[in-house]
XYZ file of C-alpha atoms in Angstrom:
282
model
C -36.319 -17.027 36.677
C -37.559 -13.947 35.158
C -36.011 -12.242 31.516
C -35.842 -9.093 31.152
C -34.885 -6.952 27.950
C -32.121 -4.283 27.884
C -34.697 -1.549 28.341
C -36.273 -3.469 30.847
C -39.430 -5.362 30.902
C -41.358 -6.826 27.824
C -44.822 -8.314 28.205
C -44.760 -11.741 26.275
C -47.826 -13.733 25.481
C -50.289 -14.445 28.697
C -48.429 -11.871 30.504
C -44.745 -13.773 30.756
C -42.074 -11.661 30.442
C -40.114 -12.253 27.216
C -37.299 -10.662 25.005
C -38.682 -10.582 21.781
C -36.346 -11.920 18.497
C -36.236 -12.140 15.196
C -37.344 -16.006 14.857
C -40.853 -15.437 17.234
C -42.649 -12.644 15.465
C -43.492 -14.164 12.340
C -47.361 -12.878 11.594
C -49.973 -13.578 8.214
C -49.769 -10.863 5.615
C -52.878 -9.304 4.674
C -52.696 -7.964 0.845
C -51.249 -4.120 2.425
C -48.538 -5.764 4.254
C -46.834 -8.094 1.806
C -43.340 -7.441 1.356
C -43.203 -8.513 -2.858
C -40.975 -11.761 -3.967
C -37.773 -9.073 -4.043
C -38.180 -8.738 -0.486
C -39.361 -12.264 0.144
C -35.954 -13.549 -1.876
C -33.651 -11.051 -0.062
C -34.735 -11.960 3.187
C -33.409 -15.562 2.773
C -30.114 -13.853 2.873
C -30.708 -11.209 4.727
C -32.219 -12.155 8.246
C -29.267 -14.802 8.747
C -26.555 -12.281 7.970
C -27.738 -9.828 9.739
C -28.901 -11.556 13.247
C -25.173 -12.863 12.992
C -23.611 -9.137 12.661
C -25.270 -8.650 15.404
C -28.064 -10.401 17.508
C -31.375 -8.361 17.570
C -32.851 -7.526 20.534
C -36.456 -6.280 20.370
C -39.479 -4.755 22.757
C -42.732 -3.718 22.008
C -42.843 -5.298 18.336
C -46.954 -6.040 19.283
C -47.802 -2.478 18.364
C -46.590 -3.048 15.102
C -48.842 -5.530 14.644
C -52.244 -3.527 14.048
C -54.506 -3.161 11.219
C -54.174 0.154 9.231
C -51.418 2.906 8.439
C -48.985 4.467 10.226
C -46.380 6.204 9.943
C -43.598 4.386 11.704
C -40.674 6.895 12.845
C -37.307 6.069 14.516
C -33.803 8.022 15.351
C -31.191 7.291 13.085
C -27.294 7.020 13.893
C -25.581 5.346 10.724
C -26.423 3.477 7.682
C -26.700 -0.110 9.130
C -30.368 1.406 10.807
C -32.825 1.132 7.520
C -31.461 -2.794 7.848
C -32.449 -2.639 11.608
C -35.797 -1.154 11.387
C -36.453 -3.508 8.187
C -35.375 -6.989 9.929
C -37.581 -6.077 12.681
C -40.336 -5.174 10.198
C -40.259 -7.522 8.087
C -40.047 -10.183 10.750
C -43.327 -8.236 12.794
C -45.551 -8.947 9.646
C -45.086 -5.854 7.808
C -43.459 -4.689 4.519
C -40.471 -2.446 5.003
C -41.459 1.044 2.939
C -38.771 3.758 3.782
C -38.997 7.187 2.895
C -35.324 7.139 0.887
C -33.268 10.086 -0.403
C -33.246 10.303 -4.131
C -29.537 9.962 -4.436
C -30.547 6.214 -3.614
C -32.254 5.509 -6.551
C -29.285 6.745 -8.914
C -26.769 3.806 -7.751
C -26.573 1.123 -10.159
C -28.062 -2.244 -9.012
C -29.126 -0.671 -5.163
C -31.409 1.912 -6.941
C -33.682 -0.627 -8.867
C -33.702 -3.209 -6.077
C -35.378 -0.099 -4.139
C -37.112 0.988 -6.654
C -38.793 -2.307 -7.148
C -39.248 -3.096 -3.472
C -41.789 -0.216 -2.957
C -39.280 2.557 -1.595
C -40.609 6.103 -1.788
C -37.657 8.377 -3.218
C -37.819 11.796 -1.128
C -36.342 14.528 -3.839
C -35.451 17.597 -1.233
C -35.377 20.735 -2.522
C -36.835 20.344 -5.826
C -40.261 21.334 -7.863
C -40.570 17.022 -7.257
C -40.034 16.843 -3.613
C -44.097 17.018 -3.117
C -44.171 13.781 -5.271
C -42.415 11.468 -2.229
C -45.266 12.749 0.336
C -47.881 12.101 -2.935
C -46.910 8.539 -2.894
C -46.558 7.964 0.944
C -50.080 9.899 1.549
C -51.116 7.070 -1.161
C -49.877 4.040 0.719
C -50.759 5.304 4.017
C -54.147 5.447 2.455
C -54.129 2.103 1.104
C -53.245 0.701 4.882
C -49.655 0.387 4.468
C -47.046 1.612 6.821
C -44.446 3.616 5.923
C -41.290 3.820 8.007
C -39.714 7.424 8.144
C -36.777 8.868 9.651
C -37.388 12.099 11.447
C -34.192 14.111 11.667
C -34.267 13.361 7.904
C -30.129 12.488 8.480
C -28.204 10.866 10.888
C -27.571 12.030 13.891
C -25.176 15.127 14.441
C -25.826 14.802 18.149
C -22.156 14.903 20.242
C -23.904 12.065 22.324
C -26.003 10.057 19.785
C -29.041 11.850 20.713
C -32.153 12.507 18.924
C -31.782 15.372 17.108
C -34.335 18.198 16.400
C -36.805 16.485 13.617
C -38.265 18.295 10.463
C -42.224 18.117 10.386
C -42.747 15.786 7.488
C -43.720 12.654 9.462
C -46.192 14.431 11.742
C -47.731 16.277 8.048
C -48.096 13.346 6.918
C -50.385 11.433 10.256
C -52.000 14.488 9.611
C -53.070 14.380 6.377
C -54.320 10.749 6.546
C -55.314 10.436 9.956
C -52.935 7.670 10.798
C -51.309 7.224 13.762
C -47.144 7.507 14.318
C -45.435 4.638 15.878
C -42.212 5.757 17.706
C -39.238 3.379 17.710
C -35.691 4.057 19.201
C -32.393 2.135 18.407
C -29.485 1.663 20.097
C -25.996 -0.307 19.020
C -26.814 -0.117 15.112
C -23.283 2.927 15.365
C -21.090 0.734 16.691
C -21.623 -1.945 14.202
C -21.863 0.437 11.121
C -20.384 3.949 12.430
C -21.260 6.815 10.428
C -18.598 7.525 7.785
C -17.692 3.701 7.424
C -17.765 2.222 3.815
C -18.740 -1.302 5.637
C -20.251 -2.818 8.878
C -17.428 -3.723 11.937
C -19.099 -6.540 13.507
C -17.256 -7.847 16.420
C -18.527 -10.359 19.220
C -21.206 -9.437 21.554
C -22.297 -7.070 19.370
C -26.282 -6.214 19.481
C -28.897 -3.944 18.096
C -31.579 -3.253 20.819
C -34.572 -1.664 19.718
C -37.838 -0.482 21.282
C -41.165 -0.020 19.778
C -44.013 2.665 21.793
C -47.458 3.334 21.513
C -49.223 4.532 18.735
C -49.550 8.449 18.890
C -52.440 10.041 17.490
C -52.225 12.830 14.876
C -55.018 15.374 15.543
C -55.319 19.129 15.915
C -56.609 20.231 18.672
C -59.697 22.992 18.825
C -58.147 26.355 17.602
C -54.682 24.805 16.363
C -53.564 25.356 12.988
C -52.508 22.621 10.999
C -48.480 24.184 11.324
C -48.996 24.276 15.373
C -50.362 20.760 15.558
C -47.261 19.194 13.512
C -44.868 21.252 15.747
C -46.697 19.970 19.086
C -47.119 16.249 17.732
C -43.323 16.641 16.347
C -42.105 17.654 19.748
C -44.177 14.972 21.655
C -43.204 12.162 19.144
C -38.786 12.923 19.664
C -39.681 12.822 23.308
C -41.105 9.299 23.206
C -38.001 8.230 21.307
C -35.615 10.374 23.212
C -37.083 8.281 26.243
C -37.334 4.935 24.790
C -33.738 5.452 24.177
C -32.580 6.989 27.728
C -34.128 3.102 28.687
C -32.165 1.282 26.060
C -29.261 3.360 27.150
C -29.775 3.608 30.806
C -28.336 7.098 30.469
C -30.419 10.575 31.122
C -30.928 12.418 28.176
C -29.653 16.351 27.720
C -32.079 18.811 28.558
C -31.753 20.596 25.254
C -32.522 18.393 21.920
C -29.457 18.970 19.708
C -30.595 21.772 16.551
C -28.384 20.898 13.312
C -29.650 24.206 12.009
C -27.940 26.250 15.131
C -25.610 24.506 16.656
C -21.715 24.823 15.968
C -21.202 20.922 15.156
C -21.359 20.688 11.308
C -18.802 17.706 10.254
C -19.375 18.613 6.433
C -17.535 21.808 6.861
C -15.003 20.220 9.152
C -15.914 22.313 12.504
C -14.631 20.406 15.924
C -17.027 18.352 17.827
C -18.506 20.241 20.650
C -19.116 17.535 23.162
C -21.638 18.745 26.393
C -20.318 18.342 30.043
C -20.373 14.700 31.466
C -23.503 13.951 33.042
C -22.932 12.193 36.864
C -24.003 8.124 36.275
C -27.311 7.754 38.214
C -27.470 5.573 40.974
């Protein structure tokens, strides 16, 4: 009998089909990849707790598994994500680095945990804020990959779409020549739902996620270094966009959902504007 994954098919090893999970993707550390004993300590705790909040459900966790940096970029839809992305990463062989706001870094006991894990604080809007891309152009460098989130919040999106992303990810593939590794997740908002002070498990509760190809950063002949980020930007959120239409069997909108022009801005308390209901597809 054949398995299939959520988001359909997954390539296993000699060409079975297989759903990929947190206890099969264990892989050797090279010296760029190791996670540090904080890491190594938390994930005795971690990886149980978390596969029972909600069982994991991954695809395409082989192209994580490559030599060199990248720049590994997902959507994000509530806090319980940077756990997400880091159980999978963690458990695929590599060392979860997040770009992290700042505000992070100033909570007692969470800040120095991150700060001594290797987290990269991201100060926005400050003389600083070139320091976070600094240190990631560093460890990208050094062969590391460093996990990034887009949209650079979660997502305003009525629907739980990928919203339009700021250029930082695609800057930085630039400026090292790395690739970026789109990833889309789906579930992680039910089980932690943005404004929640703590996770609501509840049973049958899963966090599906999808890996894609590498994309190459590279300008093109007569494209600036501002045009390539925009095209690469663009062409990255419509990998995840898709990835997630699977994981969702929904179509996505036409239109990718602007924070900086559309109406719904819950910080200043404006109503949800929710778009028409798209017919379910046959």
């Amino acid at each position: 009998m054949r398995t299939r994954s959520p988001a359909g098919p997954l390539r296993g090893p000699r060409g079975r089909r297989a759903i990929a999970r947190s206890w099969d993707l264990g892989a050797a550390r090279p010296p760029e990849r190791r996670s540090g004993a904080i890491i190594g300590a938390l994930q005795f705790v971690l990886r149980p707790a978390l596969s029972i909040l909600a069982r994991p459900v991954w695809a395409g966790a082989e192209h994580l598994q490559r030599p060199g940096g990248a720049v590994v970029c997902g959507n994000h839809l509530g806090p319980f994500d940077a756990f997400a992305y880091g159980h999978l990463l963690h458990a695929a062989g590599v060392a979860p680095r997040f770009l992290a706001k700042e505000s992070l870094f100033r909570i007692p006991v969470l800040g120095t945990l991150i700060r001594r894990t290797g987290q990269i604080p991201v100060l926005r809007g400050t003389s600083r804020s070139t320091d976070a891309l600094d240190a990631a152009r560093a460890a990208l460098r050094r062969g590391e990959m460093i996990m990034v989130f887009p949209e650079g919040t979660y997502s305003r999106d009525p629907d739980s779409w990928p919203m339009q992303a700021r250029l930082g990810a695609a800057r930085l593939a630039l400026d090292t020549q790395v690739p970026l590794i789109p990833v889309a997740c789906w579930g992680s908002h039910l089980l932690w739902p943005q404004g929640s002070t703590v996770p609501r498990p509840g049973p049958g509760r899963r966090v599906m996620v999808r890996v894609g190809e590498p994309i190459r950063a590279e300008r093109s002949e007569g494209e600036s270094t501002q045009q390539a980020a925009v095209r690469i930007t663009a062409e990255l959120m419509d990998t995840i966009t898709q990835m997630l239409a699977e994981l969702r069997h929904e179509e996505p909108p036409a239109r990718r959902y602007d924070p900086r022009k559309d109406a719904y801005r819950p910080e200043e308390g404006h109503p949800r504007q929710r778009r028409p209901r798209r017919q379910e597809r046959s």
